[in-house]
């Protein structure tokens, strides 16, 4: 590092601030010696050049390289400062003594550091060996104690194992006895359960036969009610046709009276006779029953029932004010096919319900 500074004749300011005053004096002293050496070398070259007519070779300096510019004095020559001769300078002997003292101090410090490293290594080795011996002693004692504890633990483990084995045998015997008693109790319970199931099965077969008989009777009653309902519908249809025929005859009679039509026209109207002839007796046309149109809404059905069927006491018991059991429209409800079927089976047995589909 010093050789580089003397070669470049330059020191970084940050590095210079880190040096002590003594080190700065030494550095300046070395730099001054290097300046004198270069100056003498230059003087020698100039003297040779004057004697032999030669000029010292010029060294090419690269661009950007650092260089030294000599400080010139008042006389225009290079300014020279001799240590110890300037105003306020220390004598050269004092500076030399300080340099020697600093060098001795640094050398002593270096030797002391070396001695301390050796001493520290000896201390570390000594205590490391002592620590290893102590660890070995502790491990030996611990191993000895562990061996004794292991033997005692093994004896205790064997004793506990024997105790648990004895208790296990006793528990196994009690468990086997308990299982045997439970098996006998379960066998008795299953016997009575199977016995009751057999009796219940026999009773169920009897109830099933009775239920089949009751179902047969119910079906027969349903068929009888169906036949009665069919007869009632036929009777109602006959009454309806009779009423229609009566209404038709009355209407025709009044119409014939108002228009004054002849018997010939009446016969031609009802019998479609194209030619003249003796008048035939008046006869009503034979009309076949046709299914009426389907109601458009429930309101129409309710209004029809109130206006036409209720005055005829449809759905009531004969000569009473009570609704017949077979009639389920007492509240003027209109059921669809699915609702009627679901309502019928909620009674517990098959029932018939007149419904408008």
GROMACS .gro file of C-alpha atoms in nm:
model
  357
    1UNK     CA    1   0.000   0.000   0.000
    2UNK     CA    2   0.287   0.241   0.089
    3UNK     CA    3   0.469   0.158  -0.236
    4UNK     CA    4   0.154   0.239  -0.435
    5UNK     CA    5   0.118   0.573  -0.256
    6UNK     CA    6   0.486   0.660  -0.319
    7UNK     CA    7   0.455   0.554  -0.683
    8UNK     CA    8   0.146   0.768  -0.743
    9UNK     CA    9   0.248   1.037  -0.493
   10UNK     CA   10  -0.122   1.049  -0.394
   11UNK     CA   11  -0.325   0.929  -0.095
   12UNK     CA   12  -0.702   0.910  -0.065
   13UNK     CA   13  -0.839   1.176   0.173
   14UNK     CA   14  -1.055   0.923   0.358
   15UNK     CA   15  -0.754   0.701   0.417
   16UNK     CA   16  -0.552   1.005   0.528
   17UNK     CA   17  -0.810   1.095   0.794
   18UNK     CA   18  -0.781   0.747   0.944
   19UNK     CA   19  -0.404   0.784   1.003
   20UNK     CA   20  -0.265   0.915   1.330
   21UNK     CA   21  -0.039   1.219   1.349
   22UNK     CA   22   0.275   1.006   1.377
   23UNK     CA   23   0.173   0.797   1.076
   24UNK     CA   24   0.104   1.113   0.879
   25UNK     CA   25   0.455   1.248   0.962
   26UNK     CA   26   0.610   0.918   0.856
   27UNK     CA   27   0.412   0.919   0.532
   28UNK     CA   28   0.512   1.275   0.451
   29UNK     CA   29   0.873   1.190   0.530
   30UNK     CA   30   0.867   0.895   0.290
   31UNK     CA   31   0.699   1.101   0.019
   32UNK     CA   32   0.964   1.371   0.063
   33UNK     CA   33   1.240   1.116   0.027
   34UNK     CA   34   1.074   0.989  -0.293
   35UNK     CA   35   1.055   1.347  -0.424
   36UNK     CA   36   1.425   1.404  -0.352
   37UNK     CA   37   1.515   1.075  -0.517
   38UNK     CA   38   1.323   1.167  -0.831
   39UNK     CA   39   1.469   1.517  -0.826
   40UNK     CA   40   1.823   1.388  -0.800
   41UNK     CA   41   1.755   1.138  -1.078
   42UNK     CA   42   1.624   1.417  -1.296
   43UNK     CA   43   1.924   1.636  -1.216
   44UNK     CA   44   2.154   1.351  -1.314
   45UNK     CA   45   1.976   1.304  -1.645
   46UNK     CA   46   1.993   1.674  -1.722
   47UNK     CA   47   2.366   1.684  -1.647
   48UNK     CA   48   2.427   1.388  -1.875
   49UNK     CA   49   2.215   1.547  -2.143
   50UNK     CA   50   2.420   1.867  -2.128
   51UNK     CA   51   2.751   1.678  -2.142
   52UNK     CA   52   2.654   1.435  -2.416
   53UNK     CA   53   2.385   1.633  -2.592
   54UNK     CA   54   2.110   1.388  -2.494
   55UNK     CA   55   1.768   1.453  -2.356
   56UNK     CA   56   1.601   1.229  -2.101
   57UNK     CA   57   1.325   1.016  -2.249
   58UNK     CA   58   0.978   1.150  -2.200
   59UNK     CA   59   0.735   0.909  -2.046
   60UNK     CA   60   0.396   0.898  -2.210
   61UNK     CA   61   0.124   0.970  -1.966
   62UNK     CA   62  -0.216   0.827  -2.028
   63UNK     CA   63  -0.511   1.057  -2.024
   64UNK     CA   64  -0.679   1.075  -1.687
   65UNK     CA   65  -0.374   0.954  -1.488
   66UNK     CA   66  -0.290   1.141  -1.172
   67UNK     CA   67   0.025   1.349  -1.176
   68UNK     CA   68   0.216   1.579  -0.946
   69UNK     CA   69   0.247   1.947  -1.006
   70UNK     CA   70   0.540   2.092  -0.817
   71UNK     CA   71   0.471   2.387  -0.595
   72UNK     CA   72   0.690   2.676  -0.698
   73UNK     CA   73   0.840   2.927  -0.463
   74UNK     CA   74   0.865   3.305  -0.491
   75UNK     CA   75   1.183   3.267  -0.693
   76UNK     CA   76   1.008   3.048  -0.950
   77UNK     CA   77   1.192   2.736  -0.838
   78UNK     CA   78   1.040   2.425  -0.682
   79UNK     CA   79   0.946   2.502  -0.327
   80UNK     CA   80   1.151   2.289  -0.088
   81UNK     CA   81   1.077   2.230   0.280
   82UNK     CA   82   1.333   2.068   0.508
   83UNK     CA   83   1.192   1.897   0.814
   84UNK     CA   84   1.301   2.059   1.137
   85UNK     CA   85   1.410   2.387   0.972
   86UNK     CA   86   1.069   2.537   0.910
   87UNK     CA   87   0.901   2.771   1.159
   88UNK     CA   88   0.715   2.569   1.426
   89UNK     CA   89   0.868   2.237   1.314
   90UNK     CA   90   0.998   1.983   1.561
   91UNK     CA   91   1.364   1.901   1.550
   92UNK     CA   92   1.458   1.609   1.330
   93UNK     CA   93   1.594   1.413   1.627
   94UNK     CA   94   1.263   1.447   1.812
   95UNK     CA   95   1.069   1.334   1.506
   96UNK     CA   96   1.303   1.035   1.467
   97UNK     CA   97   1.259   0.941   1.832
   98UNK     CA   98   0.881   0.960   1.797
   99UNK     CA   99   0.896   0.743   1.488
  100UNK     CA  100   1.120   0.490   1.664
  101UNK     CA  101   0.891   0.492   1.969
  102UNK     CA  102   0.583   0.438   1.750
  103UNK     CA  103   0.757   0.159   1.565
  104UNK     CA  104   0.859  -0.003   1.894
  105UNK     CA  105   0.505   0.033   2.027
  106UNK     CA  106   0.355  -0.127   1.718
  107UNK     CA  107   0.610  -0.409   1.731
  108UNK     CA  108   0.541  -0.466   2.101
  109UNK     CA  109   0.168  -0.458   2.036
  110UNK     CA  110   0.206  -0.713   1.758
  111UNK     CA  111   0.419  -0.940   1.978
  112UNK     CA  112   0.171  -0.901   2.265
  113UNK     CA  113  -0.115  -0.997   2.037
  114UNK     CA  114   0.078  -1.305   1.924
  115UNK     CA  115   0.154  -1.399   2.286
  116UNK     CA  116  -0.211  -1.349   2.378
  117UNK     CA  117  -0.323  -1.574   2.095
  118UNK     CA  118  -0.089  -1.844   2.215
  119UNK     CA  119  -0.199  -1.796   2.575
  120UNK     CA  120  -0.563  -1.798   2.472
  121UNK     CA  121  -0.511  -2.120   2.278
  122UNK     CA  122  -0.345  -2.280   2.583
  123UNK     CA  123  -0.626  -2.165   2.812
  124UNK     CA  124  -0.891  -2.286   2.566
  125UNK     CA  125  -0.720  -2.625   2.530
  126UNK     CA  126  -0.678  -2.658   2.906
  127UNK     CA  127  -1.038  -2.584   2.985
  128UNK     CA  128  -1.161  -2.786   2.687
  129UNK     CA  129  -0.974  -3.090   2.817
  130UNK     CA  130  -1.101  -3.026   3.169
  131UNK     CA  131  -1.455  -2.992   3.039
  132UNK     CA  132  -1.423  -3.313   2.839
  133UNK     CA  133  -1.293  -3.498   3.146
  134UNK     CA  134  -1.577  -3.360   3.357
  135UNK     CA  135  -1.832  -3.463   3.093
  136UNK     CA  136  -1.681  -3.810   3.081
  137UNK     CA  137  -1.699  -3.836   3.460
  138UNK     CA  138  -2.060  -3.717   3.464
  139UNK     CA  139  -2.153  -3.959   3.186
  140UNK     CA  140  -1.986  -4.245   3.371
  141UNK     CA  141  -2.174  -4.165   3.690
  142UNK     CA  142  -2.495  -4.120   3.494
  143UNK     CA  143  -2.444  -4.449   3.313
  144UNK     CA  144  -2.379  -4.619   3.647
  145UNK     CA  145  -2.694  -4.469   3.795
  146UNK     CA  146  -2.889  -4.559   3.483
  147UNK     CA  147  -2.768  -4.918   3.502
  148UNK     CA  148  -2.881  -4.941   3.864
  149UNK     CA  149  -3.209  -4.771   3.777
  150UNK     CA  150  -3.250  -4.999   3.475
  151UNK     CA  151  -3.208  -5.306   3.692
  152UNK     CA  152  -3.453  -5.172   3.947
  153UNK     CA  153  -3.694  -5.074   3.670
  154UNK     CA  154  -3.666  -5.420   3.515
  155UNK     CA  155  -3.745  -5.586   3.849
  156UNK     CA  156  -4.039  -5.348   3.896
  157UNK     CA  157  -4.157  -5.413   3.540
  158UNK     CA  158  -4.150  -5.789   3.592
  159UNK     CA  159  -4.344  -5.756   3.914
  160UNK     CA  160  -4.603  -5.530   3.750
  161UNK     CA  161  -4.626  -5.767   3.452
  162UNK     CA  162  -4.696  -6.062   3.680
  163UNK     CA  163  -4.958  -5.861   3.867
  164UNK     CA  164  -5.132  -5.757   3.546
  165UNK     CA  165  -5.118  -6.112   3.413
  166UNK     CA  166  -5.286  -6.239   3.729
  167UNK     CA  167  -5.554  -5.970   3.706
  168UNK     CA  168  -5.602  -6.048   3.335
  169UNK     CA  169  -5.668  -6.415   3.413
  170UNK     CA  170  -5.919  -6.320   3.680
  171UNK     CA  171  -6.090  -6.071   3.449
  172UNK     CA  172  -6.102  -6.327   3.167
  173UNK     CA  173  -6.269  -6.581   3.397
  174UNK     CA  174  -6.526  -6.326   3.512
  175UNK     CA  175  -6.590  -6.223   3.149
  176UNK     CA  176  -6.640  -6.584   3.039
  177UNK     CA  177  -6.884  -6.642   3.325
  178UNK     CA  178  -7.073  -6.323   3.241
  179UNK     CA  179  -7.092  -6.415   2.871
  180UNK     CA  180  -7.220  -6.762   2.959
  181UNK     CA  181  -7.495  -6.614   3.178
  182UNK     CA  182  -7.589  -6.362   2.908
  183UNK     CA  183  -7.600  -6.643   2.651
  184UNK     CA  184  -7.842  -6.844   2.865
  185UNK     CA  185  -8.056  -6.534   2.929
  186UNK     CA  186  -8.057  -6.447   2.557
  187UNK     CA  187  -8.155  -6.803   2.464
  188UNK     CA  188  -8.456  -6.779   2.697
  189UNK     CA  189  -8.554  -6.439   2.556
  190UNK     CA  190  -8.527  -6.564   2.196
  191UNK     CA  191  -8.732  -6.872   2.283
  192UNK     CA  192  -9.019  -6.660   2.421
  193UNK     CA  193  -8.986  -6.412   2.132
  194UNK     CA  194  -9.013  -6.688   1.872
  195UNK     CA  195  -9.298  -6.843   2.068
  196UNK     CA  196  -9.488  -6.514   2.073
  197UNK     CA  197  -9.411  -6.460   1.704
  198UNK     CA  198  -9.557  -6.801   1.627
  199UNK     CA  199  -9.873  -6.722   1.828
  200UNK     CA  200  -9.894  -6.380   1.666
  201UNK     CA  201  -9.854  -6.536   1.322
  202UNK     CA  202 -10.142  -6.771   1.391
  203UNK     CA  203 -10.353  -6.479   1.515
  204UNK     CA  204 -10.251  -6.278   1.208
  205UNK     CA  205 -10.361  -6.557   0.977
  206UNK     CA  206 -10.697  -6.563   1.155
  207UNK     CA  207 -10.728  -6.184   1.127
  208UNK     CA  208 -10.628  -6.201   0.761
  209UNK     CA  209 -10.904  -6.453   0.691
  210UNK     CA  210 -11.152  -6.232   0.873
  211UNK     CA  211 -11.027  -5.930   0.681
  212UNK     CA  212 -11.064  -6.112   0.349
  213UNK     CA  213 -11.419  -6.205   0.446
  214UNK     CA  214 -11.491  -5.845   0.541
  215UNK     CA  215 -11.337  -5.727   0.213
  216UNK     CA  216 -11.553  -5.970   0.019
  217UNK     CA  217 -11.861  -5.842   0.197
  218UNK     CA  218 -11.755  -5.484   0.136
  219UNK     CA  219 -11.708  -5.554  -0.235
  220UNK     CA  220 -12.052  -5.714  -0.249
  221UNK     CA  221 -12.200  -5.410  -0.073
  222UNK     CA  222 -12.017  -5.182  -0.317
  223UNK     CA  223 -12.160  -5.372  -0.610
  224UNK     CA  224 -12.507  -5.349  -0.459
  225UNK     CA  225 -12.465  -4.974  -0.403
  226UNK     CA  226 -12.336  -4.941  -0.759
  227UNK     CA  227 -12.644  -5.117  -0.893
  228UNK     CA  228 -12.868  -4.896  -0.678
  229UNK     CA  229 -12.688  -4.588  -0.802
  230UNK     CA  230 -12.727  -4.708  -1.162
  231UNK     CA  231 -13.097  -4.762  -1.106
  232UNK     CA  232 -13.121  -4.414  -0.953
  233UNK     CA  233 -12.942  -4.265  -1.253
  234UNK     CA  234 -13.169  -4.451  -1.493
  235UNK     CA  235 -13.474  -4.334  -1.300
  236UNK     CA  236 -13.344  -3.979  -1.300
  237UNK     CA  237 -13.274  -4.003  -1.673
  238UNK     CA  238 -13.628  -4.126  -1.739
  239UNK     CA  239 -13.773  -3.843  -1.532
  240UNK     CA  240 -13.555  -3.595  -1.716
  241UNK     CA  241 -13.660  -3.731  -2.057
  242UNK     CA  242 -14.023  -3.721  -1.953
  243UNK     CA  243 -13.988  -3.362  -1.839
  244UNK     CA  244 -13.812  -3.271  -2.162
  245UNK     CA  245 -14.085  -3.437  -2.368
  246UNK     CA  246 -14.356  -3.255  -2.171
  247UNK     CA  247 -14.183  -2.925  -2.220
  248UNK     CA  248 -14.141  -2.991  -2.593
  249UNK     CA  249 -14.508  -3.080  -2.643
  250UNK     CA  250 -14.625  -2.773  -2.455
  251UNK     CA  251 -14.397  -2.550  -2.656
  252UNK     CA  252 -14.508  -2.699  -2.986
  253UNK     CA  253 -14.874  -2.669  -2.896
  254UNK     CA  254 -14.847  -2.302  -2.811
  255UNK     CA  255 -14.645  -2.241  -3.122
  256UNK     CA  256 -14.901  -2.419  -3.338
  257UNK     CA  257 -15.183  -2.222  -3.178
  258UNK     CA  258 -15.013  -1.890  -3.238
  259UNK     CA  259 -14.914  -1.963  -3.595
  260UNK     CA  260 -15.233  -2.147  -3.684
  261UNK     CA  261 -15.059  -2.421  -3.868
  262UNK     CA  262 -15.260  -2.708  -4.006
  263UNK     CA  263 -15.234  -3.075  -3.911
  264UNK     CA  264 -15.079  -3.140  -4.250
  265UNK     CA  265 -14.794  -2.904  -4.177
  266UNK     CA  266 -14.750  -3.061  -3.834
  267UNK     CA  267 -14.734  -3.410  -3.988
  268UNK     CA  268 -14.490  -3.283  -4.250
  269UNK     CA  269 -14.283  -3.121  -3.978
  270UNK     CA  270 -14.257  -3.433  -3.758
  271UNK     CA  271 -14.278  -3.713  -4.016
  272UNK     CA  272 -14.123  -3.532  -4.314
  273UNK     CA  273 -14.414  -3.621  -4.549
  274UNK     CA  274 -14.352  -3.452  -4.888
  275UNK     CA  275 -14.692  -3.506  -5.054
  276UNK     CA  276 -15.056  -3.447  -4.968
  277UNK     CA  277 -15.264  -3.710  -4.788
  278UNK     CA  278 -15.483  -3.765  -4.496
  279UNK     CA  279 -15.358  -3.606  -4.178
  280UNK     CA  280 -15.181  -3.843  -3.947
  281UNK     CA  281 -15.215  -3.829  -3.572
  282UNK     CA  282 -14.967  -3.601  -3.396
  283UNK     CA  283 -14.669  -3.796  -3.258
  284UNK     CA  284 -14.362  -3.677  -3.073
  285UNK     CA  285 -14.025  -3.753  -3.223
  286UNK     CA  286 -13.822  -4.016  -3.049
  287UNK     CA  287 -13.516  -3.842  -2.905
  288UNK     CA  288 -13.213  -4.032  -2.787
  289UNK     CA  289 -13.032  -3.915  -2.470
  290UNK     CA  290 -12.713  -3.729  -2.539
  291UNK     CA  291 -12.442  -3.652  -2.288
  292UNK     CA  292 -12.456  -3.283  -2.195
  293UNK     CA  293 -12.161  -3.058  -2.252
  294UNK     CA  294 -11.892  -3.045  -1.987
  295UNK     CA  295 -11.933  -2.753  -1.741
  296UNK     CA  296 -11.688  -2.474  -1.792
  297UNK     CA  297 -11.627  -2.404  -1.420
  298UNK     CA  298 -11.722  -2.500  -1.068
  299UNK     CA  299 -11.946  -2.195  -1.033
  300UNK     CA  300 -12.164  -2.327  -1.315
  301UNK     CA  301 -12.201  -2.664  -1.139
  302UNK     CA  302 -12.284  -2.502  -0.804
  303UNK     CA  303 -12.539  -2.271  -0.966
  304UNK     CA  304 -12.695  -2.566  -1.152
  305UNK     CA  305 -12.718  -2.766  -0.828
  306UNK     CA  306 -12.873  -2.477  -0.634
  307UNK     CA  307 -13.121  -2.380  -0.904
  308UNK     CA  308 -13.232  -2.722  -1.034
  309UNK     CA  309 -13.131  -3.001  -0.796
  310UNK     CA  310 -13.162  -2.843  -0.453
  311UNK     CA  311 -13.535  -2.761  -0.495
  312UNK     CA  312 -13.586  -3.131  -0.579
  313UNK     CA  313 -13.418  -3.227  -0.249
  314UNK     CA  314 -13.132  -3.404  -0.427
  315UNK     CA  315 -12.892  -3.559  -0.176
  316UNK     CA  316 -13.134  -3.546   0.123
  317UNK     CA  317 -13.292  -3.835   0.312
  318UNK     CA  318 -13.652  -3.898   0.217
  319UNK     CA  319 -13.897  -3.684   0.420
  320UNK     CA  320 -13.611  -3.546   0.638
  321UNK     CA  321 -13.378  -3.247   0.647
  322UNK     CA  322 -13.062  -3.458   0.679
  323UNK     CA  323 -12.816  -3.520   0.399
  324UNK     CA  324 -12.799  -3.881   0.284
  325UNK     CA  325 -12.482  -4.073   0.386
  326UNK     CA  326 -12.413  -4.168   0.028
  327UNK     CA  327 -12.411  -3.801  -0.080
  328UNK     CA  328 -12.079  -3.626  -0.026
  329UNK     CA  329 -12.173  -3.292  -0.185
  330UNK     CA  330 -12.365  -3.149   0.109
  331UNK     CA  331 -12.133  -2.847   0.121
  332UNK     CA  332 -12.164  -2.804  -0.258
  333UNK     CA  333 -11.805  -2.916  -0.310
  334UNK     CA  334 -11.694  -3.016  -0.655
  335UNK     CA  335 -11.419  -3.277  -0.657
  336UNK     CA  336 -11.201  -3.392  -0.941
  337UNK     CA  337 -11.138  -3.759  -1.008
  338UNK     CA  338 -10.810  -3.774  -0.810
  339UNK     CA  339 -10.942  -3.568  -0.516
  340UNK     CA  340 -11.257  -3.780  -0.500
  341UNK     CA  341 -11.058  -4.105  -0.498
  342UNK     CA  342 -10.828  -3.974  -0.223
  343UNK     CA  343 -11.128  -3.859  -0.017
  344UNK     CA  344 -11.301  -4.196  -0.053
  345UNK     CA  345 -11.008  -4.399   0.079
  346UNK     CA  346 -10.965  -4.180   0.389
  347UNK     CA  347 -11.287  -4.329   0.527
  348UNK     CA  348 -11.115  -4.663   0.599
  349UNK     CA  349 -11.319  -4.867   0.353
  350UNK     CA  350 -11.427  -4.828  -0.010
  351UNK     CA  351 -11.701  -4.567  -0.057
  352UNK     CA  352 -11.874  -4.419  -0.359
  353UNK     CA  353 -11.882  -4.048  -0.426
  354UNK     CA  354 -12.083  -3.885  -0.705
  355UNK     CA  355 -11.844  -3.646  -0.873
  356UNK     CA  356 -11.840  -3.422  -1.175
  357UNK     CA  357 -11.541  -3.503  -1.394
   0.00000   0.00000   0.00000
